[in-house]
Coordinates of C-alpha atoms and ligand atoms in Angstrom, one line a residue:
Chain A
M22 CA 47.1 15.3 -5.8
P23 CA 43.4 15.1 -5.2
E24 CA 42.8 15.2 -9.0
T25 CA 44.4 11.8 -9.3
S26 CA 43.3 9.9 -6.3
A27 CA 39.6 11.2 -6.3
P28 CA 37.5 9.9 -8.9
S29 CA 36.1 12.6 -11.0
P30 CA 32.4 13.3 -10.8
A31 CA 32.0 13.3 -14.5
G32 CA 33.4 9.9 -14.9
D33 CA 31.4 8.4 -12.2
K34 CA 29.0 5.6 -13.3
P35 CA 25.5 6.3 -12.2
K36 CA 24.9 5.0 -8.8
I37 CA 23.2 1.8 -8.5
G38 CA 20.3 1.4 -6.4
N39 CA 17.9 3.8 -4.8
A40 CA 19.7 6.9 -3.6
G41 CA 22.8 5.1 -3.6
A42 CA 22.6 2.3 -1.0
A43 CA 26.1 1.9 -0.8
K44 CA 26.6 5.4 -0.1
K45 CA 24.1 5.1 2.8
A46 CA 25.8 1.9 3.9
A47 CA 29.1 3.9 4.4
T48 CA 27.3 6.0 6.9
G49 CA 27.5 3.4 9.4
A50 CA 24.2 1.6 8.9
Y51 CA 24.4 -2.3 9.1
V52 CA 24.5 -3.9 5.9
P53 CA 24.8 -7.5 6.1
G54 CA 27.4 -8.8 3.7
D55 CA 25.4 -11.1 1.3
V56 CA 22.4 -9.1 0.8
S57 CA 24.2 -5.9 -0.1
P58 CA 22.0 -4.2 -2.7
N59 CA 25.1 -3.7 -4.9
R60 CA 27.0 -7.1 -4.7
R61 CA 24.8 -9.6 -6.0
V62 CA 25.8 -10.9 -9.4
Q63 CA 23.7 -12.1 -12.1
R64 CA 25.4 -15.6 -12.0
R65 CA 23.7 -16.3 -8.7
Y66 CA 20.3 -16.2 -10.1
S67 CA 21.0 -18.6 -13.2
I68 CA 19.7 -21.7 -11.8
R69 CA 16.7 -20.2 -10.5
L70 CA 16.0 -18.4 -13.8
W71 CA 16.3 -21.8 -15.7
S72 CA 13.7 -23.4 -13.4
I73 CA 11.2 -20.6 -14.2
R74 CA 12.0 -21.1 -18.0
H75 CA 11.1 -24.7 -17.7
S76 CA 8.3 -24.0 -15.3
R77 CA 6.0 -26.2 -17.4
L78 CA 8.3 -29.0 -17.4
L79 CA 8.6 -28.8 -13.5
E80 CA 4.9 -28.3 -13.2
W81 CA 4.5 -31.8 -15.1
F82 CA 7.2 -33.5 -13.2
Y83 CA 5.8 -32.2 -9.8
A84 CA 2.3 -33.5 -10.5
R85 CA 4.0 -37.0 -11.0
F86 CA 6.1 -36.6 -8.0
A87 CA 3.3 -35.7 -5.8
Q88 CA 1.4 -38.7 -6.9
A89 CA 4.1 -40.9 -6.1
F90 CA 4.5 -39.4 -2.8
L91 CA 0.9 -40.0 -2.2
L92 CA 1.2 -43.7 -2.9
L93 CA 3.8 -43.9 -0.5
H94 CA 1.5 -42.6 2.0
P95 CA 1.1 -45.9 3.9
V96 CA 4.8 -45.8 4.2
W97 CA 5.1 -42.5 5.6
K98 CA 2.1 -43.4 8.1
A99 CA 3.9 -46.6 9.0
I100 CA 7.1 -44.9 10.0
G101 CA 5.2 -41.9 11.4
Y102 CA 5.0 -38.7 9.7
S103 CA 6.9 -36.8 12.5
R104 CA 9.8 -39.3 12.3
V105 CA 10.1 -38.9 8.5
E106 CA 10.0 -35.1 8.9
A107 CA 13.6 -34.5 9.4
P108 CA 15.1 -36.6 6.5
V109 CA 12.6 -35.4 3.9
T110 CA 13.1 -31.7 5.0
F111 CA 16.7 -32.4 4.6
V112 CA 16.3 -33.5 1.2
E113 CA 13.7 -31.0 0.2
K114 CA 15.5 -28.1 1.5
R115 CA 18.5 -29.1 -0.8
V116 CA 16.7 -30.0 -4.0
K117 CA 14.3 -27.0 -3.7
G118 CA 17.2 -24.8 -2.6
M119 CA 19.2 -25.6 -5.6
L120 CA 16.3 -25.2 -8.3
F121 CA 14.3 -22.4 -6.9
D122 CA 16.7 -20.8 -4.1
C123 CA 13.9 -22.0 -1.8
R124 CA 13.7 -20.4 1.7
M125 CA 11.6 -23.3 3.3
C126 CA 8.6 -21.4 4.3
G127 CA 6.9 -24.7 4.9
Q128 CA 4.0 -23.7 2.8
C129 CA 5.1 -23.9 -0.9
I130 CA 3.1 -22.0 -3.4
L131 CA 5.7 -22.5 -6.3
S132 CA 3.0 -24.0 -8.6
S133 CA 1.0 -20.7 -8.1
T134 CA 3.8 -18.4 -8.8
G135 CA 5.3 -19.7 -11.9
M136 CA 8.1 -21.7 -10.2
S137 CA 9.6 -18.5 -9.0
C138 CA 9.8 -18.7 -5.2
P139 CA 8.3 -15.5 -3.8
M140 CA 10.3 -15.8 -0.5
N141 CA 13.1 -14.6 -2.4
C142 CA 11.4 -11.2 -3.0
P143 CA 13.1 -8.9 -0.5
K144 CA 9.4 -8.0 0.8
Q145 CA 8.3 -11.7 0.6
L146 CA 5.3 -10.7 -1.4
R147 CA 3.1 -13.6 -2.0
N148 CA 0.4 -11.8 -4.0
G149 CA 2.4 -10.1 -6.9
P150 CA 4.8 -7.5 -7.6
C151 CA 5.1 -4.4 -5.6
G152 CA 5.0 -1.0 -7.3
G153 CA 8.5 -0.4 -7.2
V154 CA 9.8 -2.6 -10.0
R155 CA 12.4 -0.9 -12.3
A156 CA 11.7 -0.1 -15.8
N157 CA 14.2 -3.0 -16.8
G158 CA 12.3 -5.5 -14.6
N159 CA 14.9 -5.7 -11.9
C160 CA 13.9 -5.5 -8.2
E161 CA 13.6 -2.2 -6.3
V162 CA 15.5 -3.4 -3.3
E163 CA 18.0 -5.5 -5.0
P164 CA 18.8 -3.6 -8.5
D165 CA 20.8 -6.5 -9.9
M166 CA 18.1 -9.2 -9.2
P167 CA 15.3 -9.8 -11.8
C168 CA 12.2 -9.1 -9.9
V169 CA 11.0 -12.5 -8.5
W170 CA 7.4 -11.4 -9.7
V171 CA 8.3 -10.4 -13.1
K172 CA 9.8 -13.7 -13.6
A173 CA 7.0 -15.3 -11.9
W174 CA 4.4 -13.9 -14.4
E175 CA 6.5 -15.2 -17.2
G176 CA 6.9 -18.5 -15.8
S177 CA 3.1 -18.7 -15.1
R178 CA 2.2 -18.1 -18.5
N179 CA 4.2 -21.1 -19.7
M180 CA 2.2 -23.3 -17.2
V181 CA -0.9 -25.3 -17.8
R182 CA -2.4 -24.1 -14.4
G183 CA -0.7 -20.6 -14.7
D184 CA -3.7 -18.8 -13.9
A185 CA -3.4 -20.0 -10.1
I186 CA -1.3 -16.9 -9.9
L187 CA -4.5 -14.8 -9.7
N188 CA -5.4 -16.4 -6.8
V189 CA -5.0 -14.5 -3.3
Q190 CA -2.7 -16.2 -1.1
R191 CA -3.0 -16.2 2.7
P192 CA -0.3 -14.7 4.8
V193 CA 2.7 -17.0 5.6
N194 CA 2.2 -19.0 8.9
Q195 CA 5.6 -18.3 10.2
S196 CA 5.4 -21.3 12.5
L197 CA 5.5 -23.6 9.5
R198 CA 9.1 -22.6 8.6
E199 CA 11.7 -25.1 8.1
T200 CA 9.1 -27.9 7.8
S201 CA 8.6 -30.0 4.8
S202 CA 5.7 -29.0 2.5
W203 CA 6.0 -32.0 0.5
L204 CA 4.8 -34.0 3.6
R205 CA 2.0 -31.7 4.4
V206 CA 0.7 -31.6 1.1
T207 CA 0.6 -35.4 1.1
A208 CA -0.7 -35.9 4.5
E209 CA -3.5 -33.3 3.6
A210 CA -4.3 -35.1 0.3
A211 CA -4.5 -38.7 2.1
A212 CA -6.7 -37.1 4.7
R213 CA -9.0 -35.5 1.7
R214 CA -8.8 -39.0 -0.2
Q215 CA -9.9 -40.8 3.1
A216 CA -12.7 -38.4 3.9
S217 CA -14.2 -39.0 0.4
E218 CA -13.9 -42.6 0.4
G219 CA -15.6 -42.4 3.8
A220 CA -18.3 -40.6 2.5
A221 CA -18.9 -42.7 -0.6
P222 CA -20.1 -46.0 0.5
Chain B
M7 CA -25.1 23.1 5.5
S8 CA -23.3 20.3 3.6
L9 CA -25.1 17.0 3.2
D10 CA -21.9 15.2 4.5
L11 CA -21.8 16.7 8.0
H12 CA -22.8 15.4 11.4
P13 CA -25.5 17.7 12.4
T14 CA -24.2 18.2 16.0
D15 CA -20.6 16.9 16.3
L16 CA -18.4 17.6 13.4
G17 CA -16.0 15.0 14.2
A18 CA -18.5 12.2 14.6
P19 CA -19.3 9.6 11.8
L20 CA -22.0 10.4 9.6
D21 CA -25.2 8.4 9.7
P22 CA -24.9 4.9 8.1
L23 CA -26.3 4.6 4.6
P24 CA -27.3 1.6 2.9
G25 CA -24.7 0.0 0.6
H26 CA -22.1 2.0 2.3
S27 CA -19.4 0.3 4.3
S28 CA -18.0 3.1 6.1
R29 CA -19.7 6.3 7.6
G30 CA -17.4 8.8 6.0
R31 CA -17.5 11.6 3.5
L32 CA -15.3 10.0 0.8
E33 CA -17.3 7.0 0.2
R34 CA -20.5 9.2 0.0
V35 CA -18.8 11.5 -2.7
L36 CA -17.6 8.4 -4.7
R37 CA -20.9 6.5 -4.5
R38 CA -23.0 9.7 -5.5
G39 CA -20.8 9.5 -8.6
E40 CA -19.1 12.8 -8.1
F41 CA -15.5 13.4 -9.1
A42 CA -13.5 13.0 -5.9
V43 CA -10.3 14.7 -5.0
T44 CA -7.8 13.5 -2.3
A45 CA -4.4 14.7 -1.4
E46 CA -1.5 13.8 0.6
L47 CA -0.4 15.4 3.7
N48 CA 3.4 15.9 4.2
P49 CA 3.8 14.4 7.8
P50 CA 5.7 16.6 10.1
D51 CA 9.0 15.8 11.8
S52 CA 7.7 17.1 15.0
A53 CA 5.6 16.4 18.1
N54 CA 3.5 19.5 17.7
P55 CA -0.1 19.0 16.6
Q56 CA -0.4 22.5 15.2
D57 CA 2.0 21.3 12.5
V58 CA -0.5 18.8 11.4
Y59 CA -3.5 21.2 11.6
D60 CA -1.4 23.9 9.5
R61 CA -0.6 21.5 6.7
A62 CA -4.1 20.2 6.6
A63 CA -5.5 23.7 6.5
V64 CA -4.2 24.3 3.0
F65 CA -6.5 21.7 1.7
D66 CA -9.6 23.3 3.3
G67 CA -12.5 23.1 1.0
W68 CA -10.8 21.6 -1.9
V69 CA -10.3 18.1 -1.1
D70 CA -12.7 15.0 0.1
G71 CA -9.9 13.2 1.9
I72 CA -6.5 13.6 3.0
N73 CA -4.0 10.9 3.0
A74 CA -1.8 10.4 6.3
V75 CA 1.1 8.6 4.8
D76 CA 2.7 5.8 6.9
A77 CA 6.6 6.8 6.7
S78 CA 6.3 6.9 2.9
G79 CA 9.7 6.1 1.2
A80 CA 10.7 4.3 4.3
N81 CA 11.6 7.8 5.9
C82 CA 10.7 8.2 9.4
H83 CA 8.0 10.9 10.3
M84 CA 5.0 11.4 12.5
S85 CA 2.9 8.3 12.4
S86 CA -0.2 7.9 10.3
V87 CA -2.4 6.9 13.3
G88 CA -1.0 9.9 15.1
I89 CA -1.9 12.1 12.1
C90 CA -5.2 10.6 11.7
A91 CA -6.0 11.1 15.5
L92 CA -5.4 14.7 15.0
L93 CA -7.2 15.1 11.7
T94 CA -10.4 13.4 13.1
R95 CA -10.5 15.7 16.1
M96 CA -10.8 18.6 13.6
G97 CA -13.4 16.8 11.6
Y98 CA -11.0 16.2 8.6
A99 CA -11.6 13.0 6.6
P100 CA -8.2 11.4 6.8
I101 CA -7.3 8.3 4.6
M102 CA -5.0 6.2 6.9
Q103 CA -2.3 4.5 5.1
I104 CA -0.7 1.2 6.5
A105 CA 2.4 0.0 5.1
C106 CA 3.3 -3.7 5.7
R107 CA 7.0 -2.8 6.1
D108 CA 7.2 -1.7 9.7
K109 CA 4.4 -3.6 11.4
N110 CA 3.5 -7.2 11.8
R111 CA -0.3 -8.6 11.7
I112 CA -0.4 -8.0 15.5
A113 CA 0.4 -4.6 15.4
I114 CA -1.6 -3.7 12.5
Q115 CA -5.0 -5.3 13.4
G116 CA -4.6 -3.3 16.6
D117 CA -4.1 -0.1 14.7
V118 CA -7.1 -0.7 12.6
L119 CA -9.2 -1.2 15.5
G120 CA -7.7 2.1 17.3
A121 CA -8.0 4.1 14.2
S122 CA -11.5 3.1 13.5
A123 CA -12.3 3.9 17.2
M124 CA -11.0 7.5 16.7
G125 CA -13.3 8.0 13.8
V126 CA -10.9 7.2 10.7
Q127 CA -13.4 6.2 8.2
N128 CA -10.8 5.1 5.1
I129 CA -8.0 2.9 5.3
L130 CA -5.5 2.6 2.5
C131 CA -3.5 -0.9 2.3
L132 CA 0.2 -0.5 1.0
T133 CA 3.0 -2.8 0.7
G134 CA 5.3 -0.1 1.4
D135 CA 8.8 0.9 0.0
G136 CA 11.8 -1.1 0.9
V137 CA 13.9 0.2 3.9
Q138 CA 16.7 0.7 1.6
A139 CA 15.0 3.7 0.0
G140 CA 14.6 5.7 3.2
D141 CA 16.8 7.3 5.9
Q142 CA 17.5 4.6 7.9
P143 CA 18.5 1.7 5.7
G144 CA 19.7 -0.5 8.4
A145 CA 16.1 -1.0 9.9
K146 CA 14.6 -4.6 10.0
P147 CA 12.1 -5.0 7.2
V148 CA 9.1 -6.7 8.6
F149 CA 6.8 -7.4 5.7
D150 CA 4.6 -9.9 7.6
L151 CA 1.5 -9.2 5.5
D152 CA 1.4 -8.0 2.1
C153 CA -1.0 -5.6 0.9
M154 CA -3.3 -8.3 -0.5
S155 CA -3.5 -10.1 2.8
L156 CA -3.6 -6.9 4.7
L157 CA -6.8 -6.0 2.7
E158 CA -8.3 -9.4 3.2
T159 CA -7.4 -9.2 6.9
V160 CA -9.0 -5.7 7.4
R161 CA -12.0 -7.0 5.4
T162 CA -12.4 -9.9 7.6
M163 CA -12.4 -7.9 10.5
R164 CA -15.0 -5.5 9.1
D165 CA -17.4 -7.9 7.6
E166 CA -17.0 -10.9 9.8
A167 CA -16.0 -9.1 12.9
K168 CA -13.2 -11.2 13.7
F169 CA -9.5 -11.0 13.9
L170 CA -7.3 -13.0 11.5
S171 CA -7.0 -15.8 14.2
G172 CA -10.9 -16.0 14.3
R173 CA -11.3 -14.2 17.6
K174 CA -14.5 -12.2 17.7
L175 CA -14.6 -8.6 17.7
T176 CA -17.5 -7.0 19.6
T177 CA -17.6 -4.0 17.3
P178 CA -16.1 -4.3 13.8
P179 CA -14.3 -1.3 12.3
N180 CA -16.4 0.2 9.7
V181 CA -14.0 1.4 7.2
F182 CA -14.0 2.0 3.5
L183 CA -10.9 0.1 2.0
G184 CA -8.6 1.3 -0.4
A185 CA -5.4 0.0 -2.2
A186 CA -2.7 1.4 -4.4
I187 CA -1.9 0.5 -8.0
N188 CA 1.1 1.2 -10.3
P189 CA 0.3 0.7 -13.8
F190 CA 3.8 2.3 -14.9
A191 CA 5.9 -0.4 -13.7
P192 CA 6.5 -4.1 -15.1
P193 CA 5.2 -6.6 -15.4
Y194 CA 2.7 -4.4 -17.5
D195 CA 0.3 -7.1 -18.5
F196 CA -0.2 -8.5 -15.0
R197 CA -1.0 -5.0 -13.5
P198 CA -4.7 -5.3 -14.5
Y199 CA -4.9 -8.7 -13.1
R200 CA -3.3 -7.6 -9.9
L201 CA -6.0 -4.9 -9.6
A202 CA -8.5 -7.7 -10.0
K203 CA -6.9 -9.4 -7.3
K204 CA -6.9 -6.6 -4.9
I205 CA -10.7 -6.1 -5.6
A206 CA -11.1 -9.8 -4.7
A207 CA -9.2 -9.2 -1.6
G208 CA -11.4 -6.2 -0.7
A209 CA -10.3 -3.1 -2.4
Q210 CA -13.1 -0.7 -2.9
F211 CA -11.2 2.5 -4.0
V212 CA -7.7 2.6 -5.6
Q213 CA -5.1 5.5 -5.6
S214 CA -2.5 5.3 -8.5
Q215 CA 1.1 6.2 -8.3
Y216 CA 2.0 9.4 -10.1
C217 CA 0.6 9.4 -13.6
F218 CA 2.9 11.1 -16.1
D219 CA 2.3 8.9 -19.1
V220 CA -1.1 9.4 -19.9
P221 CA -1.0 7.1 -23.0
M222 CA 0.3 4.3 -20.9
F223 CA -2.4 4.9 -18.5
R224 CA -5.3 4.8 -21.1
D225 CA -3.8 1.3 -22.3
Y226 CA -4.2 0.1 -18.6
M227 CA -7.7 1.7 -18.4
A228 CA -8.6 -0.3 -21.4
K229 CA -7.6 -3.4 -20.0
V230 CA -9.1 -2.6 -16.8
R231 CA -12.7 -1.9 -18.6
D232 CA -12.3 -5.1 -20.4
L233 CA -12.2 -6.9 -17.1
G234 CA -15.0 -4.9 -15.9
L235 CA -12.9 -3.7 -12.9
H236 CA -13.9 0.0 -13.1
E237 CA -17.4 -1.1 -12.0
K238 CA -16.2 -2.9 -8.9
C239 CA -13.9 -0.3 -7.4
F240 CA -13.3 3.6 -7.7
I241 CA -10.0 4.6 -9.4
L242 CA -8.4 7.7 -8.4
V243 CA -5.6 8.8 -10.5
G244 CA -2.3 10.1 -8.8
V245 CA -1.2 13.4 -10.0
G246 CA 1.4 15.9 -8.9
P247 CA 3.4 19.1 -9.9
L248 CA 7.1 18.7 -10.9
A249 CA 9.1 21.4 -9.5
S250 CA 11.6 21.5 -12.2
A251 CA 13.5 19.3 -14.7
K252 CA 16.1 18.6 -12.3
T253 CA 13.7 17.3 -9.6
A254 CA 11.9 15.2 -12.2
R255 CA 15.4 13.5 -13.1
W256 CA 16.0 12.9 -9.4
I257 CA 12.7 11.3 -8.8
R258 CA 13.2 9.1 -11.9
S259 CA 16.3 7.7 -10.7
N260 CA 15.8 7.7 -6.9
V261 CA 12.1 7.1 -6.1
P262 CA 11.1 3.4 -6.8
G263 CA 8.4 2.9 -8.9
I264 CA 7.7 6.5 -10.7
H265 CA 8.0 6.6 -14.3
I266 CA 8.6 9.9 -16.0
P267 CA 8.7 9.9 -19.8
D268 CA 11.6 11.9 -21.5
S269 CA 9.0 14.1 -23.3
I270 CA 7.7 15.4 -19.7
I271 CA 11.2 16.4 -18.8
A272 CA 11.9 18.0 -22.2
R273 CA 8.6 20.1 -21.7
L274 CA 9.9 21.2 -18.3
E275 CA 13.2 22.0 -19.5
G276 CA 12.1 24.3 -22.5
A277 CA 10.0 26.3 -20.2
Q278 CA 11.1 29.8 -18.9
D279 CA 9.4 29.2 -15.4
Q280 CA 9.9 25.6 -14.7
K281 CA 7.8 25.6 -11.6
R282 CA 4.8 27.1 -13.1
E283 CA 5.1 24.9 -16.2
G284 CA 5.1 21.9 -13.8
K285 CA 1.9 23.0 -12.4
Q286 CA 0.4 23.6 -15.7
L287 CA 1.6 20.2 -16.8
C288 CA -0.2 18.7 -13.7
I289 CA -3.4 20.5 -14.7
D290 CA -3.1 19.3 -18.4
I291 CA -2.8 15.7 -17.2
I292 CA -5.8 15.9 -14.9
N293 CA -7.8 17.5 -17.9
E294 CA -6.8 14.3 -19.8
V295 CA -7.1 11.6 -17.4
K296 CA -10.8 12.9 -16.1
E297 CA -12.0 12.1 -19.6
I298 CA -11.0 8.6 -19.4
E299 CA -13.8 6.3 -18.8
G300 CA -13.6 4.4 -15.3
V301 CA -11.6 7.2 -13.5
S302 CA -13.6 8.2 -10.4
G303 CA -11.3 11.0 -9.1
I304 CA -7.8 12.3 -8.6
H305 CA -5.2 12.0 -5.7
V306 CA -3.0 15.1 -5.7
M307 CA 0.4 14.4 -4.3
A308 CA 2.3 17.7 -4.2
Y309 CA 5.0 16.9 -2.0
R310 CA 6.4 20.1 -0.5
Q311 CA 4.2 22.1 -2.8
E312 CA 1.0 21.5 -1.0
E313 CA -0.2 25.1 -1.3
Y314 CA -0.6 24.5 -4.9
V315 CA -3.1 21.8 -4.3
A316 CA -6.0 24.4 -4.1
E317 CA -4.9 26.1 -7.4
I318 CA -4.4 23.0 -9.4
V319 CA -7.9 21.8 -8.2
H320 CA -9.3 25.1 -9.0
E321 CA -7.8 25.8 -12.4
S322 CA -8.7 22.0 -13.6
G323 CA -12.2 22.6 -12.7
V324 CA -12.8 19.0 -11.7
L325 CA -15.0 20.0 -8.8
K326 CA -17.5 21.5 -11.3
G327 CA -18.4 24.0 -8.6
R328 CA -18.8 21.4 -5.8
K329 CA -17.7 22.6 -2.5
P330 CA -16.0 19.9 -0.6
W331 CA -16.2 19.9 3.3
K332 CA -14.3 22.8 4.9
H333 CA -13.1 23.1 8.5
E334 CA -15.4 25.6 10.2
P335 CA -15.4 26.4 13.8
N336 CA -18.1 24.2 15.4
P337 CA -21.7 25.9 15.6
T338 CA -21.9 24.8 19.1
D339 CA -18.5 26.3 20.2
A340 CA -19.8 29.6 19.0
T341 CA -22.6 29.4 21.3
V342 CA -20.6 28.3 24.2
S343 CA -18.3 31.3 23.7
E344 CA -21.2 33.7 23.2
R345 CA -22.6 32.4 26.4
L346 CA -19.2 32.7 28.3
E347 CA -18.8 36.3 27.0
E348 CA -22.3 37.3 28.3
I349 CA -21.5 35.9 31.7
R350 CA -18.3 37.8 31.6
Q351 CA -20.1 41.1 31.0
G352 CA -22.6 40.5 33.5
R353 CA -22.8 42.0 37.1
Q354 CA -20.2 40.8 39.4
E355 CA -21.3 39.6 42.8
N356 CA -19.2 39.6 45.9
Q357 CA -19.9 36.4 47.6
Q358 CA -18.4 37.4 50.8
Q359 CA -20.6 40.4 51.1
M360 CA -23.5 38.5 50.3
A361 CA -22.8 36.0 53.0
D362 CA -22.5 38.8 55.5
I363 CA -25.6 40.5 54.6
A364 CA -27.3 37.2 54.9
A365 CA -25.9 36.4 58.1
S366 CA -26.5 39.8 59.8
K367 CA -30.0 40.5 58.2
P368 CA -31.8 37.3 57.6
H369 CA -34.9 39.1 56.3
Ligands
SF4_29 S1 10.7 -5.4 -7.1 FE1 9.8 -7.4 -7.3 S2 11.2 -8.8 -6.2 FE2 11.8 -6.5 -5.5 S3 10.6 -6.3 -3.7 FE3 9.2 -5.6 -5.3 S4 8.0 -7.4 -5.9 FE4 9.8 -8.1 -4.6

């Protein structure tokens, strides 16, 4: 009986993952359901990959969008930035979540990473790929996912300001998680504008 | 006596030199333009300091720095801080690795200060392998900083004497800062720029991942030279012996980020004595890479074959007769033991008798 019930070793497909992650999971170590190294399928990444392929379009669009947001600065100010925070965050989370699988770190650097959200990297690297990228360009940790940084490099090559990928990024400020970076960027730009206007006359 | 030795206390930092950021031997060797050799210590799974001393002793007189790995491959071992503490006690020049996988910025900055206080002169900043690669895949991956922000953090601590938060340090950690490079993983054309980024973040020397594909490394170095990066940092090439074709295959499919071309495996397979061939292969690679412009040294990672490091370094002749520091008993120790011996040989006085004599016959 064992011959029929147990799969023959010769017919085994090569194990996916480092040292057989699934095998290790079977030892009892806790593996959360939807981040299992072996279970994710390509389909889940398709929109994200579309965004990276169209990074130039999105870059152009975001520049317009940021301008519009800045024009609305008096409105935000009238209502109060803290009061618009919740609804804007709600929208931002859904829109960016769909396009980029955004993780709402609250300090968006998509423009510097070829429109590939670095928080999707299992190591959350913000400064480039780790040394473990597989030869096929997939992630070391999640063998089925194209490495976020391989894609980021491709995306950045299409962008006008793609060389921003060469800047060293500061570590994530964890206290800004789940806040709107659209509003923060707008508020900062408005403050800068005000400062320069104040200095001009 | 070697130039790179503190005259009275062998564990103590050397005298500061202009243009040097640390007070260690490795930086001195590199800045003098000598071909440096570093090796990786296999961290023990024990609490016995002797295990560390024994494992360091095999490198004696052959290397300029010893890497103390920080749970490499996400496998649990003695910590790099602990190993460094033991090594500095003996006067070795450890290169402390810090991986971002296990510690957040608070713990890391504390460790940097502690290590520097213990006399660690070199720190290597790494991202670290994912926890899935190791023996405890259920662990929580931290990755609070990444290697780049870690480099910048330590550099800020050293050069501006303050924490990431801006709080002042009274004595900054004077360390020589290193990073790792892997020219053998995609995206290949981004890799040289990533090195540039690391240099911008503070890297002064880099150690590469295992180099088995010399032509690929040559291409990478050509790009690095075009960018002028080899003048801004010292590049040490990672090399190591492969025990057999079977191990090579296993490494290729199970260890993230190591690229072994088929030709290497074929060469090992064709050999009578695979272990010996693996060693010879390593020596051949060293001889090839040492000629590449911009290479300042090698980093020998002979996992579980540490005893071959001396042979490999010797047979490749990269030291050109130079003798790196060797652990010798402290000269002052010798004096002390001589003196103790003398005292032991001397005449013993009976205190009680002398007191009696003094009491009954004062004069
Ligand atoms: S392979 Fe890419 S996505 Fe995966 S951990 Fe490394 S950098 Fe992140």
